[in-house]
XYZ file of N, CA, C and O in Angstrom:
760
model
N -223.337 2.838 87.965
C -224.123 1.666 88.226
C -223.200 0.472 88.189
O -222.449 0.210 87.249
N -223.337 -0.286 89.395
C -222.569 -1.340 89.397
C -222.856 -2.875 88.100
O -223.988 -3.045 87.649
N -222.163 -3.431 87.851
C -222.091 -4.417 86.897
C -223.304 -5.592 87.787
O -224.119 -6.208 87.100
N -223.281 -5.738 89.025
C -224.275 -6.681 89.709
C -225.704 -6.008 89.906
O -226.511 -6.470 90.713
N -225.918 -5.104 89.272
C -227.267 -4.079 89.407
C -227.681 -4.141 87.975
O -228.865 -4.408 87.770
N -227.143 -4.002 87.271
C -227.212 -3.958 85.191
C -227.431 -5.224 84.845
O -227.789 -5.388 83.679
N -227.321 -6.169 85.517
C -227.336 -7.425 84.034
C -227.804 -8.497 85.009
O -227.345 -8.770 86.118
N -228.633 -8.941 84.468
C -229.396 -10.540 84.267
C -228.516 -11.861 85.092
O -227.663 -12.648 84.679
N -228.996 -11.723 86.078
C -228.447 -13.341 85.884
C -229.294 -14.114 86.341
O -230.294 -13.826 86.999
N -228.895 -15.206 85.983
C -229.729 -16.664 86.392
C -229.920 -17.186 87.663
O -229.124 -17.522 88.540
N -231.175 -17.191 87.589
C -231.867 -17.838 89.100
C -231.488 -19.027 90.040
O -231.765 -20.078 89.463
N -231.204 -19.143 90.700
C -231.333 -20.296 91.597
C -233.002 -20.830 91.768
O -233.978 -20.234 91.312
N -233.018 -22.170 92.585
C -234.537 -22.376 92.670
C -235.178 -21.605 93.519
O -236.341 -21.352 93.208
N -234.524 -20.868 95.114
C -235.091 -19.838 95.321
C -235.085 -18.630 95.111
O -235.357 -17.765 95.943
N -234.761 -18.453 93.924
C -235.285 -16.889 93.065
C -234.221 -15.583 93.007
O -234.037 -14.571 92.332
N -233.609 -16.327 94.237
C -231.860 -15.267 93.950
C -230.789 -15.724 92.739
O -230.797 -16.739 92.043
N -230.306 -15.130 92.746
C -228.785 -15.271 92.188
C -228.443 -16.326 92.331
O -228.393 -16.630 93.523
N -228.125 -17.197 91.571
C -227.009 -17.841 91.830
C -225.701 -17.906 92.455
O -225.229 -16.781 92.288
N -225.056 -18.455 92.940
C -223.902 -18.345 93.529
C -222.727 -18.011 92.621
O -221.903 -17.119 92.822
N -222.775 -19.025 91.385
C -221.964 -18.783 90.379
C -221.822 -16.964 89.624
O -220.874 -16.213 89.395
N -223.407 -16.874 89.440
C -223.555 -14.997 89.072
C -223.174 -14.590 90.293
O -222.194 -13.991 89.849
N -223.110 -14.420 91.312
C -222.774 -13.687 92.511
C -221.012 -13.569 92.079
O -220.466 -12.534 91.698
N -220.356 -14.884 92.255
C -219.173 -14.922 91.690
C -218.538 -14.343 90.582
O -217.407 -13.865 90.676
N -219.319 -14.351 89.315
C -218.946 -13.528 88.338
C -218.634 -12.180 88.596
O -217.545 -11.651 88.372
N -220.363 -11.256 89.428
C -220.389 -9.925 89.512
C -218.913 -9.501 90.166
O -218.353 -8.457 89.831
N -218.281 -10.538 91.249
C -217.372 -9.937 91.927
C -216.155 -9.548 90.977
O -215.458 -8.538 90.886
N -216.196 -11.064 90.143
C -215.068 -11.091 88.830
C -214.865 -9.711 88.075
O -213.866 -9.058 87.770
N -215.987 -9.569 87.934
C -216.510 -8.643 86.990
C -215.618 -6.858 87.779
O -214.656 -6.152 87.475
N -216.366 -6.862 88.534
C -215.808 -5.478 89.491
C -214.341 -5.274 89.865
O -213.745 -4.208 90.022
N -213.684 -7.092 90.024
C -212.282 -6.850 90.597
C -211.625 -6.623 89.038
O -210.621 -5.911 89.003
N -212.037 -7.087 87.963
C -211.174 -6.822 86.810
C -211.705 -5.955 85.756
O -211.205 -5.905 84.632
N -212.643 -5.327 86.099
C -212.658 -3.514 85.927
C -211.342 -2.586 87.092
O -210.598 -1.699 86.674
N -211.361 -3.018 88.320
C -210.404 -2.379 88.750
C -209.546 -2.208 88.218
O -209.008 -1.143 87.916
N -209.206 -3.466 87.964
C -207.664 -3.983 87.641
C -207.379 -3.349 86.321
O -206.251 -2.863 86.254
N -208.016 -3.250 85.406
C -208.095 -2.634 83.966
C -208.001 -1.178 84.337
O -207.062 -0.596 83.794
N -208.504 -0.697 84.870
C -208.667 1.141 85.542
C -207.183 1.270 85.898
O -206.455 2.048 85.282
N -206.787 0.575 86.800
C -205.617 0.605 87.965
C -204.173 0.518 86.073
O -203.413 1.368 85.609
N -204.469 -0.788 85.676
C -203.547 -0.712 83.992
C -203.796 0.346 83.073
O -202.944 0.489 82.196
N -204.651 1.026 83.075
C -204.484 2.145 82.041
C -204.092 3.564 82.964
O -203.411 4.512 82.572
N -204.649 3.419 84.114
C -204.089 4.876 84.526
C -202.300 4.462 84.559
O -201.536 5.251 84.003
N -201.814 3.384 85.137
C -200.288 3.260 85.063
C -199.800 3.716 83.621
O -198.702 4.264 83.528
N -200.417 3.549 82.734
C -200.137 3.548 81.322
C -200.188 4.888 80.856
O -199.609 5.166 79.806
N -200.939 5.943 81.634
C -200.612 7.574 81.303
C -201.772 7.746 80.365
O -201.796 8.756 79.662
N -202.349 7.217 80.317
C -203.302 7.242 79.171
C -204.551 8.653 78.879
O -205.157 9.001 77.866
N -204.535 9.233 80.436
C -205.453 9.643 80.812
C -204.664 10.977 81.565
O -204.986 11.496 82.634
N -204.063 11.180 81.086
C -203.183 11.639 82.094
C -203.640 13.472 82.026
O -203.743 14.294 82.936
N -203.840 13.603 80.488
C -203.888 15.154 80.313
C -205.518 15.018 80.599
O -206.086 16.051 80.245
N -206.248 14.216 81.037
C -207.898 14.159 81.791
C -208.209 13.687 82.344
O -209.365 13.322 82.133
N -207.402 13.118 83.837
C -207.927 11.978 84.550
C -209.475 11.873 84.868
O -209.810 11.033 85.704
N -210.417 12.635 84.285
C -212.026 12.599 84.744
C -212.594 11.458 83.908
O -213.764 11.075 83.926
N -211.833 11.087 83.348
C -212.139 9.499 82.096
C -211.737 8.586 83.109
O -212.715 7.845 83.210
N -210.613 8.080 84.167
C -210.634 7.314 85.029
C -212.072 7.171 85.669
O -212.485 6.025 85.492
N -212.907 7.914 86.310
C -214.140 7.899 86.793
C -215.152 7.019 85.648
O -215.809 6.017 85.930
N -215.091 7.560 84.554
C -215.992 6.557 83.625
C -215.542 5.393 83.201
O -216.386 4.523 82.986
N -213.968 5.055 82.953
C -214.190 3.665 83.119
C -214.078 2.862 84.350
O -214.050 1.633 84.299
N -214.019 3.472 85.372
C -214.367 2.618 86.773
C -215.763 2.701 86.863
O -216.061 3.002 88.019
N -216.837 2.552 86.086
C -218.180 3.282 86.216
C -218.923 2.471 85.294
O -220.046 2.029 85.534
N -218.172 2.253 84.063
C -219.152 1.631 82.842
C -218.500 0.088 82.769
O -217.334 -0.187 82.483
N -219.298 -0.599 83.020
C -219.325 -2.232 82.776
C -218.939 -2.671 81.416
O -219.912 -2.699 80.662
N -217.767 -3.040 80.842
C -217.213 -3.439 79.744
C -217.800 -4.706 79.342
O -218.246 -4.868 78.206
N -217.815 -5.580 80.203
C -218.460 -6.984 79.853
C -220.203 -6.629 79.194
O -220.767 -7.380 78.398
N -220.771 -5.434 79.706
C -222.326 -5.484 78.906
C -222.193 -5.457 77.921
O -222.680 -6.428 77.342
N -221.513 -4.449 77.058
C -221.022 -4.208 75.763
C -220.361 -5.202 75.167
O -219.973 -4.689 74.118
N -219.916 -6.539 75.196
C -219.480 -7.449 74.708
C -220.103 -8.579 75.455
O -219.531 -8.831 76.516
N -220.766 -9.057 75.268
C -221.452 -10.226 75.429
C -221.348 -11.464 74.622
O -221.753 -12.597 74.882
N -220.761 -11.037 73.656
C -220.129 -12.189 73.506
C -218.509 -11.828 72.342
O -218.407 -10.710 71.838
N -217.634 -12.695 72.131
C -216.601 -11.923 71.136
C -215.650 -12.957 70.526
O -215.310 -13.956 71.161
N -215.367 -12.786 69.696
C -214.309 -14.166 69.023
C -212.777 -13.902 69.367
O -212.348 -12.763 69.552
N -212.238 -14.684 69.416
C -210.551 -14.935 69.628
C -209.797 -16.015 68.783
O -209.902 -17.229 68.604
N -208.980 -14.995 68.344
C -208.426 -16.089 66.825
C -207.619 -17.209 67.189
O -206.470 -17.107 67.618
N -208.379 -18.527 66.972
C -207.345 -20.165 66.946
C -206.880 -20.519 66.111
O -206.716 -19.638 65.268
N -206.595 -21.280 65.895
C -205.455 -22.169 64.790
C -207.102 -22.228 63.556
O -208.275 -22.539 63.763
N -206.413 -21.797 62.432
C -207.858 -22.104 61.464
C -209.220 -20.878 61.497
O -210.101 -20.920 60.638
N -209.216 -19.930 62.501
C -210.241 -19.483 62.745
C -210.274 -18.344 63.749
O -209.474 -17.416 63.869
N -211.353 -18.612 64.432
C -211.972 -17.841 65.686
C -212.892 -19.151 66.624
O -213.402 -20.177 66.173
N -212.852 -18.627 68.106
C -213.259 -19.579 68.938
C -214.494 -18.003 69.544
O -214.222 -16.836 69.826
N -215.261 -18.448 69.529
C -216.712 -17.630 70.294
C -216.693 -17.418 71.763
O -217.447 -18.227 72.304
N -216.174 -16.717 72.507
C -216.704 -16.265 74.245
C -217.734 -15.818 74.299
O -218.051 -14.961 73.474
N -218.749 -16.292 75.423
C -219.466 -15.621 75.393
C -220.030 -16.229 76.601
O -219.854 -17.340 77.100
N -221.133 -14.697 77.138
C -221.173 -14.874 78.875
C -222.505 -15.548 79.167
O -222.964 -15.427 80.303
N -223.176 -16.253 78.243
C -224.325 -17.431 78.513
C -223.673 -18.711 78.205
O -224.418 -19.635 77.876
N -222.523 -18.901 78.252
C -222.355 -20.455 78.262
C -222.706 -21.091 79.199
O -222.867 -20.485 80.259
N -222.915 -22.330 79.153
C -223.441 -23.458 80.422
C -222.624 -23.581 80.929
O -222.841 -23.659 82.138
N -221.080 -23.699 80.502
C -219.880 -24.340 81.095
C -219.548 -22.662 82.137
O -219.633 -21.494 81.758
N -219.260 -23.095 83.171
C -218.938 -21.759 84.129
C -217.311 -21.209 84.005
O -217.139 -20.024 83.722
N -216.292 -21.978 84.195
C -215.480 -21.817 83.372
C -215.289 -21.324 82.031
O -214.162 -20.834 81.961
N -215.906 -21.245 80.943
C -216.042 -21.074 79.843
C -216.479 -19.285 80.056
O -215.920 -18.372 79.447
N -217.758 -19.092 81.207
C -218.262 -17.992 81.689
C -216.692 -16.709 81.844
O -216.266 -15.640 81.407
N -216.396 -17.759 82.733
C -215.278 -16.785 83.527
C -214.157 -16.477 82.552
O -213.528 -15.475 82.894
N -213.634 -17.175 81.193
C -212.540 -16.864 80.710
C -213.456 -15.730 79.990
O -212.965 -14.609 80.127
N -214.415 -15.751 79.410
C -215.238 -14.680 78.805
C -215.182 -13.242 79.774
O -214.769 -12.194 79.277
N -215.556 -13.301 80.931
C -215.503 -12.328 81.580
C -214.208 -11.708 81.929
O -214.221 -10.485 82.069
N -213.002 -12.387 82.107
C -211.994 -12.047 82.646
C -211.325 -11.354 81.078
O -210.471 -10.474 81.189
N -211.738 -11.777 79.745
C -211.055 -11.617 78.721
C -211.797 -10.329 78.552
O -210.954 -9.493 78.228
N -213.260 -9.649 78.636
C -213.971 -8.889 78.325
C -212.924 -7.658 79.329
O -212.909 -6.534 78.828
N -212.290 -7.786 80.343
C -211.792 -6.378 80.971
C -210.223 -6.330 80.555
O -209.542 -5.327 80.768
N -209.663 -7.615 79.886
C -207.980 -7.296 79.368
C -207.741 -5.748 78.653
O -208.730 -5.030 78.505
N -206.768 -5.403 78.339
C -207.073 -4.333 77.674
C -206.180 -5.073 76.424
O -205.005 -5.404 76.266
N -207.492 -5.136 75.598
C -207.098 -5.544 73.963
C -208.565 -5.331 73.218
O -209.652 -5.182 73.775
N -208.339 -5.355 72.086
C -208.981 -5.613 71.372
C -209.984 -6.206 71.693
O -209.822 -6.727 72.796
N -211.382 -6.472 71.090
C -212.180 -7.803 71.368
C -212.769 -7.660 69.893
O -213.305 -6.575 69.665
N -212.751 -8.553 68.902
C -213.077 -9.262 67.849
C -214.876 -9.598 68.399
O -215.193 -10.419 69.260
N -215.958 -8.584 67.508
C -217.510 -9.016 67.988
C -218.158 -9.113 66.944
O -219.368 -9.326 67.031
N -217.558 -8.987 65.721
C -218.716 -9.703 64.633
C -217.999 -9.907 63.862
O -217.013 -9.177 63.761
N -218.202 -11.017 62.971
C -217.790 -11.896 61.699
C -218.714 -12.135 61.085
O -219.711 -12.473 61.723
N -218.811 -12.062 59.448
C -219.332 -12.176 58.591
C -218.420 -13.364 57.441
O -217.301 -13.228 56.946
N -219.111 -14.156 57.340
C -217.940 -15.368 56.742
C -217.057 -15.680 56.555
O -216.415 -16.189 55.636
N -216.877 -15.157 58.149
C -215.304 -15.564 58.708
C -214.229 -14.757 58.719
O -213.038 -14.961 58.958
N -215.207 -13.258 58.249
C -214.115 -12.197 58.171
C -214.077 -10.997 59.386
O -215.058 -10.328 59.063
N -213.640 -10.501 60.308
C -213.848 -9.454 60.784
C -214.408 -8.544 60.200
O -214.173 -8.129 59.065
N -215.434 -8.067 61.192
C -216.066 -6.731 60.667
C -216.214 -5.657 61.801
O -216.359 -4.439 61.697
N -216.157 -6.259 62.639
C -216.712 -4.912 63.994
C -215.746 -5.727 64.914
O -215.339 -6.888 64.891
N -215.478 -4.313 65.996
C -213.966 -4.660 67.435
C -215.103 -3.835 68.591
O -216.175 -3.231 68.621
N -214.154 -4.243 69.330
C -214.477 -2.828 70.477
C -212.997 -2.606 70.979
O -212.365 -3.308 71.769
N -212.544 -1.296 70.236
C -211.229 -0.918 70.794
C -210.629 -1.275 71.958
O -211.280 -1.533 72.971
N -209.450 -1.313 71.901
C -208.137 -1.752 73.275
C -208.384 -0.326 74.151
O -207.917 0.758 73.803
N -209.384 -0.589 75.608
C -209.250 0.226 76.226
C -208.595 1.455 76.884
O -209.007 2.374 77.592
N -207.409 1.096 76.362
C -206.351 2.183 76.421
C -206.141 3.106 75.689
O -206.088 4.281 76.053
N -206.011 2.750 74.703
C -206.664 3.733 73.321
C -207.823 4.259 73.113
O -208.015 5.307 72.497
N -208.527 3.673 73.535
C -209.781 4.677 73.966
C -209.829 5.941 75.039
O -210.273 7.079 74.887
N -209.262 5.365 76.073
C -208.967 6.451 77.205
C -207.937 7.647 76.572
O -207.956 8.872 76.686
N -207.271 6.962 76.041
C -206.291 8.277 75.426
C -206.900 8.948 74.534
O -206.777 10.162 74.692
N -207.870 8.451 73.139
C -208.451 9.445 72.536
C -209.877 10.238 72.798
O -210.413 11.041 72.034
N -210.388 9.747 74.213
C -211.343 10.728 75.162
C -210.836 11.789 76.262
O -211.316 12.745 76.870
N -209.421 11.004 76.178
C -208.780 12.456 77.024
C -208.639 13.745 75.960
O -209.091 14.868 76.188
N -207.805 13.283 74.565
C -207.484 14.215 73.704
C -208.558 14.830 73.123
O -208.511 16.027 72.841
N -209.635 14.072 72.885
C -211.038 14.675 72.817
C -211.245 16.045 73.939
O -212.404 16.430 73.785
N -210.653 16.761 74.825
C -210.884 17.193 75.328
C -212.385 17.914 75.822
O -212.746 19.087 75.912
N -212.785 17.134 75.982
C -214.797 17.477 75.964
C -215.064 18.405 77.812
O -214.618 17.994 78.883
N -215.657 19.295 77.648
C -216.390 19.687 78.796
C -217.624 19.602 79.018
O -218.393 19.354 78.089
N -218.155 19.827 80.541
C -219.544 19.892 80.779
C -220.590 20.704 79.720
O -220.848 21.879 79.982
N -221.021 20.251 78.862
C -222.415 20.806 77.993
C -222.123 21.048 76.825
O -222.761 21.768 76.057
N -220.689 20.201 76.506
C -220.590 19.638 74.651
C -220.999 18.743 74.503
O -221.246 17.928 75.393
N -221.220 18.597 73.234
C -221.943 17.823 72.532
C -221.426 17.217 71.471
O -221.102 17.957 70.542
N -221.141 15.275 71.269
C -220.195 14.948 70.898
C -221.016 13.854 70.135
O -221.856 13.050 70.539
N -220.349 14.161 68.568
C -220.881 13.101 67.705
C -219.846 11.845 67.326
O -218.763 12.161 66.833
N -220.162 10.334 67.553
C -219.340 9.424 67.480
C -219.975 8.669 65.690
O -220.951 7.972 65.413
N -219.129 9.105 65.049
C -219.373 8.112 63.619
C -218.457 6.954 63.906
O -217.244 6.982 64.118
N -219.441 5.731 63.864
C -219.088 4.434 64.327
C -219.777 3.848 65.546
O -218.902 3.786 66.409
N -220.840 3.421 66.001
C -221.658 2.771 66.932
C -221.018 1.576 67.730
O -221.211 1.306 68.916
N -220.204 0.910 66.815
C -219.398 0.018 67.554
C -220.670 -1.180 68.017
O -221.644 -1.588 67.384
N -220.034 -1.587 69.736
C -220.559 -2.291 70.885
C -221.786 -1.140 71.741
O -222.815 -1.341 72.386
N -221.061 0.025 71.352
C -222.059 0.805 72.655
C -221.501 1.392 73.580
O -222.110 2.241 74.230
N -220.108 1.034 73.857
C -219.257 0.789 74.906
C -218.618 2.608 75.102
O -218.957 3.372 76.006
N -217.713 2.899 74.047
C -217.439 4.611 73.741
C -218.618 5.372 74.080
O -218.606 6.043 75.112
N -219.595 5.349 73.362
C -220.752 6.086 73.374
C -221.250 6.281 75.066
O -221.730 7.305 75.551
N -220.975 4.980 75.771
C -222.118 5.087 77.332
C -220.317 5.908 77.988
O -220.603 6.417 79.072
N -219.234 6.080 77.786
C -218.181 6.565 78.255
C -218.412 7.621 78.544
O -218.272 8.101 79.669
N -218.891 8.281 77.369
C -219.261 9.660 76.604
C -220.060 9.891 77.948
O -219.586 10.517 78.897
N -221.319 9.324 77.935
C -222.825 9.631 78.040
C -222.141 9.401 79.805
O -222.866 10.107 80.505
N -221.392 8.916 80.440
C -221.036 8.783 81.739
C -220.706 9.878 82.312
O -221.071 10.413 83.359
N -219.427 10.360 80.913
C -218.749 11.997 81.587
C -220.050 13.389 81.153
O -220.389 14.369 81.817
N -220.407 13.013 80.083
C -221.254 13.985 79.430
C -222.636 13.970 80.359
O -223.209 14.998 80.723
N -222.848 13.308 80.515
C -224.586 12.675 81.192
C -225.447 12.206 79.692
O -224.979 12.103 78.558
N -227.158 11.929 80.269
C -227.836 11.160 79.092
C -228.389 12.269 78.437
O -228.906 11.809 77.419
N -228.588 13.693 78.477
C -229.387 14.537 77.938
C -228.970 15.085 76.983
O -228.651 16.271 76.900
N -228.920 14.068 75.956
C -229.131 14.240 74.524
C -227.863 15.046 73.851
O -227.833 15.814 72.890
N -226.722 14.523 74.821
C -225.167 15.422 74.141
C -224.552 14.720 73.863
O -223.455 15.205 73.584
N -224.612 13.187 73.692
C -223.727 12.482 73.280
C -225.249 11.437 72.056
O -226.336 10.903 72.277
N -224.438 11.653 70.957
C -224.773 10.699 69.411
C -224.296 10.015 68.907
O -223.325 10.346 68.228
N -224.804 8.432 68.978
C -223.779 7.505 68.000
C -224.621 6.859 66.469
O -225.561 6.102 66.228
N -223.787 7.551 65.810
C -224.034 6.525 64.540
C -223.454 5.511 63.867
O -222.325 5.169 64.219
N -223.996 4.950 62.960
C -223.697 3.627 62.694
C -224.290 3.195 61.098
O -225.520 3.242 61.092
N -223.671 2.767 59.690
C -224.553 2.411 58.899
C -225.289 1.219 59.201
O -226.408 1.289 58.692
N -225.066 -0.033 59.940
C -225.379 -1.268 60.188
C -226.412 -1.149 61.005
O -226.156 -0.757 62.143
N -227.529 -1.385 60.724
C -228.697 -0.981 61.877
C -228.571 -2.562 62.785
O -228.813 -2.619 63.991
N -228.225 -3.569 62.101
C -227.642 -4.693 63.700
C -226.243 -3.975 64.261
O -225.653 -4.506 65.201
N -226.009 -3.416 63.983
C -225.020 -2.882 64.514
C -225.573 -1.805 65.847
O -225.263 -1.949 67.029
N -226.409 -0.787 65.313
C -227.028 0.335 65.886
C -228.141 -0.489 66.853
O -228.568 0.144 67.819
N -228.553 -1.637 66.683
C -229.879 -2.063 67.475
C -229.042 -2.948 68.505
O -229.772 -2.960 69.496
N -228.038 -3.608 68.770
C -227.253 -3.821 69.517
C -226.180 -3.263 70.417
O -225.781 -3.965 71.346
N -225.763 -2.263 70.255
C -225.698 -0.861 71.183
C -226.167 -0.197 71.563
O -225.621 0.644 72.277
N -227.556 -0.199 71.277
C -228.685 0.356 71.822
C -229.125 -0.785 73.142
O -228.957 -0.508 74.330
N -229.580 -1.803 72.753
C -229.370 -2.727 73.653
C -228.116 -2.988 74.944
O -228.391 -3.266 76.111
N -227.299 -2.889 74.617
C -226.341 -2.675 75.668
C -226.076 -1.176 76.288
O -225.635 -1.054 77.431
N -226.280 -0.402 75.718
C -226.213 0.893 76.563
C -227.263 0.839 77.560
O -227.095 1.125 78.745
N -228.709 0.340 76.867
C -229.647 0.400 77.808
C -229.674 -0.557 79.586
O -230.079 -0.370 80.733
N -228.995 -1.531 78.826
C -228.497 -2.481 80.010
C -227.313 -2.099 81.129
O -227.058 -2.624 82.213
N -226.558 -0.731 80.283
C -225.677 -0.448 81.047
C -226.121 0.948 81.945
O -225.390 1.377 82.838
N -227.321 1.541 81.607
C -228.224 2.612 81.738
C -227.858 3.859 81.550
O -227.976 4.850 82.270
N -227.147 3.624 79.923
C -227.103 4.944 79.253
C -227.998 5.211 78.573
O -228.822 4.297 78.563
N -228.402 6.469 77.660
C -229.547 6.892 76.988
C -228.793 7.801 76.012
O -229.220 8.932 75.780
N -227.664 7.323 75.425
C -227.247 8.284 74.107
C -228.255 7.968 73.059
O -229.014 6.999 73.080
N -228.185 8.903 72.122
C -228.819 8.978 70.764
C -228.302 8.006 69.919
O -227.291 8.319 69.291
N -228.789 6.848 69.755
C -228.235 6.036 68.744
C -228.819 6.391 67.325
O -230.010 6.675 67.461
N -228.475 6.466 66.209
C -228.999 6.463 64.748
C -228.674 5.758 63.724
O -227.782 6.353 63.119
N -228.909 4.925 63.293
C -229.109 4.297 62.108
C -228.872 4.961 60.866
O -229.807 5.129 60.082
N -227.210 5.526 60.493
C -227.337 6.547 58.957
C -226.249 6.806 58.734
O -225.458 6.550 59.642
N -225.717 7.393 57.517
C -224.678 7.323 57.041
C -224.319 9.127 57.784
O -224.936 10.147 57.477
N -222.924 9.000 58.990
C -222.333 10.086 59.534
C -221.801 10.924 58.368
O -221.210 11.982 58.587
């Protein structure tokens, strides 16, 4: 499912898209390429290239909707409802880098990431998973691993993510659904 089919955007006065969301979706698609095109150079995938297919497939920006980046003193907030459109686009373009993304703080401390895409691809290749295993993820994250899973695996009930943080678990649930996966999310100690 394409990233301009999954997610919300804001209306114009006659009831389409905006021009600006039209612009994003493209953003959005050319730097998923571009991220696909950097990790396969990177070998990452190499002993499973069938993980290239899922991340050219699963929309990284749903799963982070919004994420912090450390400034002088702190963290500065991205996130893809800002008013400022610019502000939009460094969010989006930062959501497909392959790094890290910093998505929850608790008084100012890190608590939750969504892994450097590359490292992910490498430990779903080594995962070596086939058609009609069944794969339990302790750690819920963004959502983002889990709909990977649920991309190569499919939605019928073979891929499980848990999570102790039920905002944790009710917000990957939320974004998988937006990304139109249907893994088993749970709320419990793996």
């Amino acid at each position: 499912m394409g990233a301009h089919t999954a997610e919300k955007g804001r209306k114009g006065r006659d009831g389409d898209k905006g021009k600006g969301d039209r612009d994003l979706d493209e953003l959005a698609a050319e730097a998923r390429d571009a991220l696909v095109r950097e990790i396969d150079a990177s070998g990452a995938w190499a002993s499973d290239p069938v993980w290239r297919k899922a991340f050219a497939a699963v929309p990284r920006h749903l799963f982070v909707p919004y994420y912090y980046v450390g400034v002088m003193g702190g963290y500065e907030r991205r996130w893809g409802e800002s008013p400022d459109p610019r502000a939009r686009e460094r969010w989006l373009r930062g959501a497909y880098e392959d790094a890290p993304l910093a998505t929850r703080l608790r008084d100012g401390e890190l608590v939750s990431s969504s892994s450097q895409p590359s490292l992910m691809a490498q430990m779903l290749a080594e995962l070596r998973v086939a058609d009609g295993d069944r794969v339990l993820e302790i750690g819920a994250g963004t959502g983002y691993n889990a709909a990977l899973l649920a991309h190569r695996l499919g939605d019928d009930d073979l891929v499980t993510t848990i999570d102790l943080d039920p905002e944790i678990t009710e917000s990957a649930r939320r974004h998988l659904a937006a990304a139109g996966h249907r893994p088993a999310v749970i709320t419990g100690d793996g």
